[in-house]
Each structure stands twice: as C-alpha cells, then as structure tokens.
Short mmCIF file of C-alpha atoms in Angstrom, two decimals:
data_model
loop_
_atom_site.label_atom_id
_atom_site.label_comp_id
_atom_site.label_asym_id
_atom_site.label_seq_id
_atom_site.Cartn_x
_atom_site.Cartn_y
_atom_site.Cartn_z
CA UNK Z 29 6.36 -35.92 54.00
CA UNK Z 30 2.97 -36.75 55.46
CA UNK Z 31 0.45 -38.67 53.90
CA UNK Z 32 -1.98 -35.97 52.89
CA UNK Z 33 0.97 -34.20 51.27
CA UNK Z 34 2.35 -37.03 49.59
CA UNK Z 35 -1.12 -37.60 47.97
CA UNK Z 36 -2.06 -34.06 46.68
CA UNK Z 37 1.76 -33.77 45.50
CA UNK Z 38 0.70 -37.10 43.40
CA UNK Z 39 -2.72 -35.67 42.59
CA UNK Z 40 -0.77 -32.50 41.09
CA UNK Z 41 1.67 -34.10 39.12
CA UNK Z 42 -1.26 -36.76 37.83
CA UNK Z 43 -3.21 -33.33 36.73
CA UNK Z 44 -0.24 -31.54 35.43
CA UNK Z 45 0.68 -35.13 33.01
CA UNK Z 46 -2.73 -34.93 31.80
CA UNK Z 47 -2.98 -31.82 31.10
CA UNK Z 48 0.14 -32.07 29.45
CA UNK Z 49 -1.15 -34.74 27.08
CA UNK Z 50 -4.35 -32.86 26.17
CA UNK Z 51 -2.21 -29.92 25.59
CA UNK Z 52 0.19 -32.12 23.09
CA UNK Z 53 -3.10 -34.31 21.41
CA UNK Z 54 -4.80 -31.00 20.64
CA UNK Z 55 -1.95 -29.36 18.73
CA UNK Z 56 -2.63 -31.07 15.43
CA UNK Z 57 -6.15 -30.34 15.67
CA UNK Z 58 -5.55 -26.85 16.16
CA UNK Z 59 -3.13 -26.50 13.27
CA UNK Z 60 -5.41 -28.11 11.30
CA UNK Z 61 -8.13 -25.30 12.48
CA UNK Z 62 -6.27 -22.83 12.04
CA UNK Z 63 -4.74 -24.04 8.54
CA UNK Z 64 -8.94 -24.34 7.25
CA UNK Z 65 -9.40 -20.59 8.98
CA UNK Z 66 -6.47 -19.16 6.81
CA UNK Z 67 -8.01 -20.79 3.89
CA UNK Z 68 -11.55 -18.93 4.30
CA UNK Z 69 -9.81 -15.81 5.05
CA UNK Z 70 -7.72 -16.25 1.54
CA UNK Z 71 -10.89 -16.33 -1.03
CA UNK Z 72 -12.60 -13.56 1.90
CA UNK Z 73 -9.32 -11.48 0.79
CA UNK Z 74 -9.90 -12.19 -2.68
CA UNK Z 75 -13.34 -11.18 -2.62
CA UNK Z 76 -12.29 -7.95 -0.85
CA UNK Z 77 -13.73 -8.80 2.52
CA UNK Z 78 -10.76 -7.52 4.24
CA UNK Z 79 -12.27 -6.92 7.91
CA UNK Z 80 -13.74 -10.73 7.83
CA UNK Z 81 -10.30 -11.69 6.34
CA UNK Z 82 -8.66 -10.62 9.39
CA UNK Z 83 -11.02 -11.51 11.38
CA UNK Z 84 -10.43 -15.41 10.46
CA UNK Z 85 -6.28 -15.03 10.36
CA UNK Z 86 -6.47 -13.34 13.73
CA UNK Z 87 -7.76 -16.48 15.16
CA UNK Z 88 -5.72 -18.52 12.64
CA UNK Z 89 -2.40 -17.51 14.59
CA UNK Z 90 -4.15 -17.11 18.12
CA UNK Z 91 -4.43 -21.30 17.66
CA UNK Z 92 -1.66 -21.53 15.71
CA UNK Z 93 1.30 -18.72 16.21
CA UNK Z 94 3.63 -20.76 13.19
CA UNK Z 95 1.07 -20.41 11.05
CA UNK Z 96 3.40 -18.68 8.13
CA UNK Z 97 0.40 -18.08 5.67
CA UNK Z 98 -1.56 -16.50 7.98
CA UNK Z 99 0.69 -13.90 9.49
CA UNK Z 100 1.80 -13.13 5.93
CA UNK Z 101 -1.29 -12.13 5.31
CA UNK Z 102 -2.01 -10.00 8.18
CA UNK Z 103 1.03 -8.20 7.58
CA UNK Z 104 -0.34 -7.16 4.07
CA UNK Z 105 -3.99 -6.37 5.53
CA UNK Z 106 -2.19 -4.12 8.26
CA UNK Z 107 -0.06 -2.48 5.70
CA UNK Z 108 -3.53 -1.89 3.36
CA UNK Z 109 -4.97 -0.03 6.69
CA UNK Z 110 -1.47 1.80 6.99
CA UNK Z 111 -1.26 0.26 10.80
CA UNK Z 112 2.17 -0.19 10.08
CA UNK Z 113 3.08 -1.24 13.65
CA UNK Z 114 1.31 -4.61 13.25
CA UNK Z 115 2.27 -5.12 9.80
CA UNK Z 116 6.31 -5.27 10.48
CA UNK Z 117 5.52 -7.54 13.53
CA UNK Z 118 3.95 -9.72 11.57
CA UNK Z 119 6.19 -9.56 8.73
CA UNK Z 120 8.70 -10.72 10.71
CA UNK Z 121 7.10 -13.53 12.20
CA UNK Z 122 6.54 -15.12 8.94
CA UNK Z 123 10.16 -14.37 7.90
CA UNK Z 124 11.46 -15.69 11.40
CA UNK Z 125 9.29 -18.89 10.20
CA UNK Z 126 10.33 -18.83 6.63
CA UNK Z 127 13.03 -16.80 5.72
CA UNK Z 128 11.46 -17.30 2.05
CA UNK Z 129 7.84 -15.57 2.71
CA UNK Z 130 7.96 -13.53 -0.10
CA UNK Z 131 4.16 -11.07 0.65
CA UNK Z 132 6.53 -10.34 3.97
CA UNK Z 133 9.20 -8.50 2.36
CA UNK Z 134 7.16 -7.13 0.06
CA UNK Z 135 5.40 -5.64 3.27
CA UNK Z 136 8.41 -3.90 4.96
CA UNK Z 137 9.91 -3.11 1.37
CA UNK Z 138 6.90 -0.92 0.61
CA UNK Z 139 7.36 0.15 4.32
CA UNK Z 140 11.14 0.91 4.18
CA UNK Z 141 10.26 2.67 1.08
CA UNK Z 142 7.43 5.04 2.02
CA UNK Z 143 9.67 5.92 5.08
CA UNK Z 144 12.50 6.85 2.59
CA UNK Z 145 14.90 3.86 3.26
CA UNK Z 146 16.00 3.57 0.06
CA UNK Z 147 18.89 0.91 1.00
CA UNK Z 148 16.38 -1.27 2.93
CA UNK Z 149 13.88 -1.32 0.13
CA UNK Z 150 15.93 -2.35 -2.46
CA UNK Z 151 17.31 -5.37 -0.26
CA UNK Z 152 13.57 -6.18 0.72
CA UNK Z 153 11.80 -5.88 -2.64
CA UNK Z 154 14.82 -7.61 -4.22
CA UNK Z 155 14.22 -10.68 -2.00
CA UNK Z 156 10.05 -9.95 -2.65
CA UNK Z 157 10.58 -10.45 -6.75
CA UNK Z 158 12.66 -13.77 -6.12
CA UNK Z 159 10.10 -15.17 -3.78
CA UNK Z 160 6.71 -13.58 -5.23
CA UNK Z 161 4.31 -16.10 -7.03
CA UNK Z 162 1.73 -13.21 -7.71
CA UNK Z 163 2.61 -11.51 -10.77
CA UNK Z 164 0.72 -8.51 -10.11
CA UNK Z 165 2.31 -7.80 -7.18
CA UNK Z 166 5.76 -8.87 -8.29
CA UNK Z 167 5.69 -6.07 -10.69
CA UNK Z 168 4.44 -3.70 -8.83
CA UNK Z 169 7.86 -4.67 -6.66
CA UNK Z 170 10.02 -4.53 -9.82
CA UNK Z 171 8.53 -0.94 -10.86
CA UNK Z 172 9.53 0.19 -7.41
CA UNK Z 173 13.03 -0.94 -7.65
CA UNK Z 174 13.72 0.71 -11.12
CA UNK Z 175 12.38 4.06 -9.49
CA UNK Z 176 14.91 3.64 -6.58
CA UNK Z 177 17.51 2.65 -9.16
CA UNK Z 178 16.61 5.68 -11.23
CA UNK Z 179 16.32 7.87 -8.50
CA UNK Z 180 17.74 11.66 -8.57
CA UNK Z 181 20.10 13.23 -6.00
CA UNK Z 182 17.52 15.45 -4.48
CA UNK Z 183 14.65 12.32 -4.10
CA UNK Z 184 12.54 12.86 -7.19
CA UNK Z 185 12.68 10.24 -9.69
CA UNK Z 186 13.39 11.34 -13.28
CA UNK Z 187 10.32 12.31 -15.43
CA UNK Z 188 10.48 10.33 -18.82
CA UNK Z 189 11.25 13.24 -20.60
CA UNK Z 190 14.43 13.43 -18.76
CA UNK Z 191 15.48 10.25 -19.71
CA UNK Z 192 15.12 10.63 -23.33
CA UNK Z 193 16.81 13.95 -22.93
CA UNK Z 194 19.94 11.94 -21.22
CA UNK Z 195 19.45 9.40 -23.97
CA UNK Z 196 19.78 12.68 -26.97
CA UNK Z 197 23.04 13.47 -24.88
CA UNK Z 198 24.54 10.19 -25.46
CA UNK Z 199 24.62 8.34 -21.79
CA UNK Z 200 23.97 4.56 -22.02
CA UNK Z 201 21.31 2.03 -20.36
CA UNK Z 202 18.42 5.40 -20.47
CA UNK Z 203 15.38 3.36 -19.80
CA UNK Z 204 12.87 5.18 -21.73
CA UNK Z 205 9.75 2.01 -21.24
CA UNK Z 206 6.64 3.69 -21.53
CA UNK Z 207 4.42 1.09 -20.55
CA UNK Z 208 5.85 0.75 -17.74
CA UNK Z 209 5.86 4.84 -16.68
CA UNK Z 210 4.03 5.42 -13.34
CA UNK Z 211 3.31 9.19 -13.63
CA UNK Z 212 4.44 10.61 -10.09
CA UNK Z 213 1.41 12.28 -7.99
CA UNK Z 214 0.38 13.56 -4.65
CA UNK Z 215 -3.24 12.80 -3.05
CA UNK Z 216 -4.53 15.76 -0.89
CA UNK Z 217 -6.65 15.17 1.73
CA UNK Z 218 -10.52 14.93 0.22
CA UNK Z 219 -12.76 17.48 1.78
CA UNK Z 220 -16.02 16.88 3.59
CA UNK Z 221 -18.80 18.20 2.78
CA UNK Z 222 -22.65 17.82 3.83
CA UNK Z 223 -23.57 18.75 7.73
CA UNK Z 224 -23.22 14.57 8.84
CA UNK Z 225 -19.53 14.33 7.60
CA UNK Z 226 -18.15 17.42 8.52
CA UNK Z 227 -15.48 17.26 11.71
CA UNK Z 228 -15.38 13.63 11.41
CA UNK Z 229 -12.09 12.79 10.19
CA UNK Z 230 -14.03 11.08 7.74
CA UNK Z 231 -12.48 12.81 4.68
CA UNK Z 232 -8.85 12.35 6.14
CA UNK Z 233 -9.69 8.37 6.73
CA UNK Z 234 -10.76 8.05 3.09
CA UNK Z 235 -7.91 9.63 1.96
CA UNK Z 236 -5.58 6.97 3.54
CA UNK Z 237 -7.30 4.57 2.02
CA UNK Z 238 -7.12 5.70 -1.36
CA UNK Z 239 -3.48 6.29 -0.81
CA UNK Z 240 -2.76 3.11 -0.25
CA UNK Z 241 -5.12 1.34 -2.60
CA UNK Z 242 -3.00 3.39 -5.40
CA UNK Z 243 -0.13 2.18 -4.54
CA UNK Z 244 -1.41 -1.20 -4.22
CA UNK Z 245 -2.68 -0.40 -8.21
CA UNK Z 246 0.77 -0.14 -9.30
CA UNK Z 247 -0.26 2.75 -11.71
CA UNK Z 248 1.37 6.00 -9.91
CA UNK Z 249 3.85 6.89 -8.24
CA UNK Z 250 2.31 8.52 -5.38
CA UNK Z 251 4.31 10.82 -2.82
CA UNK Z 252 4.55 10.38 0.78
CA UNK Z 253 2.01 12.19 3.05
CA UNK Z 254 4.91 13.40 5.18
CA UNK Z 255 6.51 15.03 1.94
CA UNK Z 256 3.17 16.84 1.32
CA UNK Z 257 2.94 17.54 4.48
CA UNK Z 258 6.66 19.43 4.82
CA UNK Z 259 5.92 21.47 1.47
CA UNK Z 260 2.28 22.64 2.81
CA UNK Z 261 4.18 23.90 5.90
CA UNK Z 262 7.03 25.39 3.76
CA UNK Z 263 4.50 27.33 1.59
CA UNK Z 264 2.21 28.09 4.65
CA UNK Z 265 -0.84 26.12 3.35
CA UNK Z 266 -3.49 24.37 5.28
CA UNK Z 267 -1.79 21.74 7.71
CA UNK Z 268 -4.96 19.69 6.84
CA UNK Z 269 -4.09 19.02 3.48
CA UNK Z 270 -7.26 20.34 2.18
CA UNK Z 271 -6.41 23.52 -0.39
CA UNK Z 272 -8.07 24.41 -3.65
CA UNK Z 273 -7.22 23.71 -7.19
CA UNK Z 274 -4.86 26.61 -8.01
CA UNK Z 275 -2.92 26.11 -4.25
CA UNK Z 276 -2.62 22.34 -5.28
CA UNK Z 277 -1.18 23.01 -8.98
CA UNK Z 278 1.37 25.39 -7.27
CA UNK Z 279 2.97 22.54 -4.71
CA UNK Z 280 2.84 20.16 -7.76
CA UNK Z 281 5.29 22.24 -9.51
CA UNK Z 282 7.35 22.93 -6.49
CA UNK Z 283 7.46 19.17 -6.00
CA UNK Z 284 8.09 17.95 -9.43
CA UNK Z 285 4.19 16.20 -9.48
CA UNK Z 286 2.75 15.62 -12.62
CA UNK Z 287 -0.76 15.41 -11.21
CA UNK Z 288 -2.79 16.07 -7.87
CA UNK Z 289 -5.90 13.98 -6.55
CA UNK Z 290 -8.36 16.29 -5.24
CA UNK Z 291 -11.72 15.09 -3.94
CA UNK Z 292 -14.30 15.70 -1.79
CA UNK Z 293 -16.43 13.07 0.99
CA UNK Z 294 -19.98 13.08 1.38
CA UNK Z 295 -21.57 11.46 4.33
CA UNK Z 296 -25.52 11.47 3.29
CA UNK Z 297 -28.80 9.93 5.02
CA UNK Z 298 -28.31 6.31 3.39
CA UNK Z 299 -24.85 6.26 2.03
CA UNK Z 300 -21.14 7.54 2.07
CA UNK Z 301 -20.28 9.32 -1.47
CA UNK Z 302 -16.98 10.42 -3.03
CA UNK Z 303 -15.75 12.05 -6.12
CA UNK Z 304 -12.45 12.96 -7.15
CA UNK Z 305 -10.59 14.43 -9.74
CA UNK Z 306 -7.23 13.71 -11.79
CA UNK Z 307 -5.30 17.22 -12.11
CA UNK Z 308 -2.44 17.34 -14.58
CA UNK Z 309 0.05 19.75 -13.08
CA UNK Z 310 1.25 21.33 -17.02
CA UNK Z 311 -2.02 22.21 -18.34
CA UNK Z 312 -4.73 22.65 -15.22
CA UNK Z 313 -6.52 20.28 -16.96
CA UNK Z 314 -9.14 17.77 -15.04
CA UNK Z 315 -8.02 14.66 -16.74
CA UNK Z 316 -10.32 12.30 -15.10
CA UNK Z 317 -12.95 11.94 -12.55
CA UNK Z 318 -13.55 8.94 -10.44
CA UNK Z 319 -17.44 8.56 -7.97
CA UNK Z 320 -18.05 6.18 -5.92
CA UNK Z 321 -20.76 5.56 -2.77
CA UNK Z 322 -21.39 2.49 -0.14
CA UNK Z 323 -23.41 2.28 2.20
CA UNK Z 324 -21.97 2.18 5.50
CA UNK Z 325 -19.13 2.99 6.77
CA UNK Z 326 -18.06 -0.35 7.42
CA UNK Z 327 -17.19 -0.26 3.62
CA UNK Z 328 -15.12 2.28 3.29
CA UNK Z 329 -12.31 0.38 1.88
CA UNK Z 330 -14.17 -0.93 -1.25
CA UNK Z 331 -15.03 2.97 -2.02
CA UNK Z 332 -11.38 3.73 -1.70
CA UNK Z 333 -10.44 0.20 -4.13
CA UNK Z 334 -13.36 1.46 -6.69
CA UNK Z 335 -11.77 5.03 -6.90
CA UNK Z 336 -8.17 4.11 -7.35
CA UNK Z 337 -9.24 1.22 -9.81
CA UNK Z 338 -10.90 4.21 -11.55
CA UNK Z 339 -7.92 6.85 -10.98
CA UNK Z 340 -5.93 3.97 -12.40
CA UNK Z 341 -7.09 2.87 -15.54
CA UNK Z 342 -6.71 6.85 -16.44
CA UNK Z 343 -2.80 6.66 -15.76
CA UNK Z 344 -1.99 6.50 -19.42
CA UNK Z 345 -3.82 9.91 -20.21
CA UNK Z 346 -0.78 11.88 -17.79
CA UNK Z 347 2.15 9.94 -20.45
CA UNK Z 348 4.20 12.92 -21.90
CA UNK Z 349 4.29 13.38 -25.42
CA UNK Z 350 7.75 11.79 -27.25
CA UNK Z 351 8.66 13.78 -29.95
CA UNK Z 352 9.65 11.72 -32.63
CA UNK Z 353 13.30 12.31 -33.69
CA UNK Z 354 14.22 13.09 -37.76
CA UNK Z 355 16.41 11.26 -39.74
CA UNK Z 356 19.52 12.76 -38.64
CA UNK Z 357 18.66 12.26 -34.73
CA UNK Z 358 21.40 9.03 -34.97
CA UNK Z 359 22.01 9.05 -31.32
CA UNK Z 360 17.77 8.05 -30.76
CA UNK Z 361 17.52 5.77 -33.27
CA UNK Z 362 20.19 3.23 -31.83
#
C-alpha cells in the first residue's frame, strides 16, 4: 500500500472511531430527550391537545425508537384518528418492547374488534384488563368483553330485555347489570349544510370523529360503519350515509339498534357548528340533543369529544323499562 493510501485508510478509520463514540456518548442524552418529550406530550394528551401530543411523541421515538411510552401512545392517538395502519405498527412496537404494554392491546383489541375478530379481541382486551392502570379505560375493555361473551349467533348482542326473558325461562349466569348496559346504536353520517361546508367531506370527517370519541366514552355500543354501510346498500339507501329520520328508524329496526345519531355540520364565517340528535328506534322519539362549535378546523376533534361527552351522559335515558315481577315470579326473585 502506498503512503498516501495508508494515511487516508488511517484518516477513515480515525473518523469512523470518532464518530462512533459521538454516536454511543449521545445515546443517553437522547433517551433522556426523548423520555422529557413523551412527558409534555402526556399532560398535552390530557389536556386534549392531541395534534401537539403527537407532535412531541413523533420526535420522542425519531430520537429514541425503544421508547415504549411513547409509541404506546401514538398507537392510541392513531386509533382516536381511525389511521389504523399506524396504530397496529405502533402497537406492536411497544409490545415487541414490552410484552406487558397494556394501552397497546387495548389498541388492536378495539381494532380486532371493530373489524369483527371476535377471537382476537377477546385474547387482546383480556391481556389489556390485566395490564391496564387506567380504570376508565379498563372498563371500557371489560364492557367489551362481556358483549363478545354475550354475543348472539347472528352478531347482535342481546338487548337486556332478552336477558331477563332467558332469566324468566330458567337458564343460569343471565347477566341482567343495568348500570353497566351500553344501549347499541349506529351514527349516520352528519349532513352539511351552509354554502362553505358543502362538498367538503367535512360532515363525513366529523362523523369519524364522533364515532370514535363514543366509543372511547364507553357509553354505547356503537355499530361498525361497514355494517351500516352493507344494510344502506341492502335497502338501496344513500351510499353516503346521509338519509332522513324515518329512513334511519327503518335500518335501526332491521339492525336490531336501539337508537340512531343524526346530525348535521355547519361550516360558518368564524366557526365550525354541529348539532345532533339522539333517536330512540321504539318510539321516534328525539331523546337528546347535543351542539357544539370551534373555531377552526384545526379543532375538530374537541367538537367531536364535546358531542359524544354530551350524547353520553344521555345513555341512561335509552335503558328499557324492567317490569317488576309479582310475588309468584319465583324464578326472578332468586
């Protein structure tokens, strides 16, 4: 080897060592960066600030790609925005990491269960209620499980009335809780109305949003947009999802709903407004009405949290009335 060979061969090693060792002294500083950014982005997430949230985790794993929290989180912010791509990867990233991340498997639980993977679920929200510290959220897991355990042949869960009904006939271990009913519902897609929000998509966005931020309530049981979906093109209804009242009423006794969301989007000069309506499937009845307005469309999410919060402290009003059983009804009373 010649001399000018010999030296920029040394001169290239020399570089690669160093840069070796800056590579190796700057790993605990980024883990510690990225542990502080996944800190911010847990009271932002708290607070609601979901964008700036993900924003901070985003950059959390870009330094630091074993940061557990952080891609445990971003799997449930990608779930909230129903980009359910990113959410499994991430998911299992933190599982790969920790096999005990419990928000992960509450991620592809909910997934597997939307998707109508029933088996998969139950494995994933059974390992989400060992693992989850976050009560709310734990039941919300547990409530999901008892559906899939009380599950009918032909995919509807039983209506309580059922229940007490198999209960009068004498089978054993009828759950018959109450409290714990989610009344089962569909969400049709809002309309828009006003000249700046019409053709926008911006009444099908919302929509998605509210979907998920009812399920994330815990108060409903809300059915798949692909079921909807399949019954509108059964009955030859609007493919959009937007139909009126009467139209709606009819699919929710086709598809054993007890109530329909209906709403409508408003995109005005200064703000974005919606209101929508709670539609009990027996009576026709308007049960509740939820309004709500930002605005800017960067804040579409809170609407969509302020009107399921809304939707969901009205649950209790779609609870079917339980006769009360006389004297001689011995098989209730035990």
């Amino acid at each position: 080897m010649k001399p000018n060979q010999a030296f920029l061969a040394f001169v290239a090693i020399l570089f690669l060592i160093i840069t070796c060792h800056q590579a190796v002294a700057q790993q605990p500083v980024r883990a510690e960066r990225s542990d502080q950014l996944t800190r911010i982005a847990v009271k932002l997430y708290q607070e609601k600030k979901f964008d700036q949230a993900k924003e901070r985790l985003i950059e959390a794993v870009r330094l630091n790609d074993r940061n557990v929290k952080a891609h445990e989180m971003l799997s449930l912010i990608y779930y909230q925005e129903r980009d359910f791509k990113q959410a499994t990867e991430h998911a299992r990233k933190a599982i790969a990491i920790n096999k005990n991340t419990a928000g992960a498997y509450y991620v592809l639980g909910m997934m597997s269960y939307q998707n109508g993977d029933t088996e998969s679920a139950r494995t994933e929200l059974n390992y989400a209620v060992k693992f989850l510290k976050n009560g709310e959220r734990r039941a919300h897991a547990q409530r999901i499980l008892n559906q899939i355990r009380d599950q009918l042949p032909e995919g509807r869960r039983p209506l309580i009335r059922e229940r007490i009904k198999q209960f009068r006939e004498g089978e054993t271990g009828v759950n018959v809780d109450v409290d714990a009913y989610q009344p089962y519902i569909a969400v049709f897609t809002f309309e828009e109305s006003g000249s700046r929000s019409q053709s926008t998509g911006l009444g099908q966005t919302v929509t998605e949003m509210v979907i998920t931020a009812l399920i994330q309530e815990g108060r409903f049981a809300v059915m798949e947009r692909g079921q909807l979906q399949k019954i509108l093109a059964e009955q030859s209804l609007s493919q959009s999802g937007v139909i009126d009242t009467e139209s709606a009423i009819a699919v929710g006794k086709l598809a054993g709903l007890e109530a329909v969301v209906l709403g409508s989007v408003s995109r005005l000069k200064s703000a974005i407004e919606a209101d929508v309506r709670l539609i009990e499937i027996e009576t026709g009845k308007a049960l509740a009405a939820a309004n709500s307005k930002v605005t800017d469309v960067d804040n579409i999410r809170n609407l969509a949290v302020k009107l399921a919060a809304q939707l969901g402290d009205k649950a209790n009003l779609i609870e079917p009335r339980i006769e009360k059983p006389d004297s001689s009804d011995k098989k209730f009373e035990q």
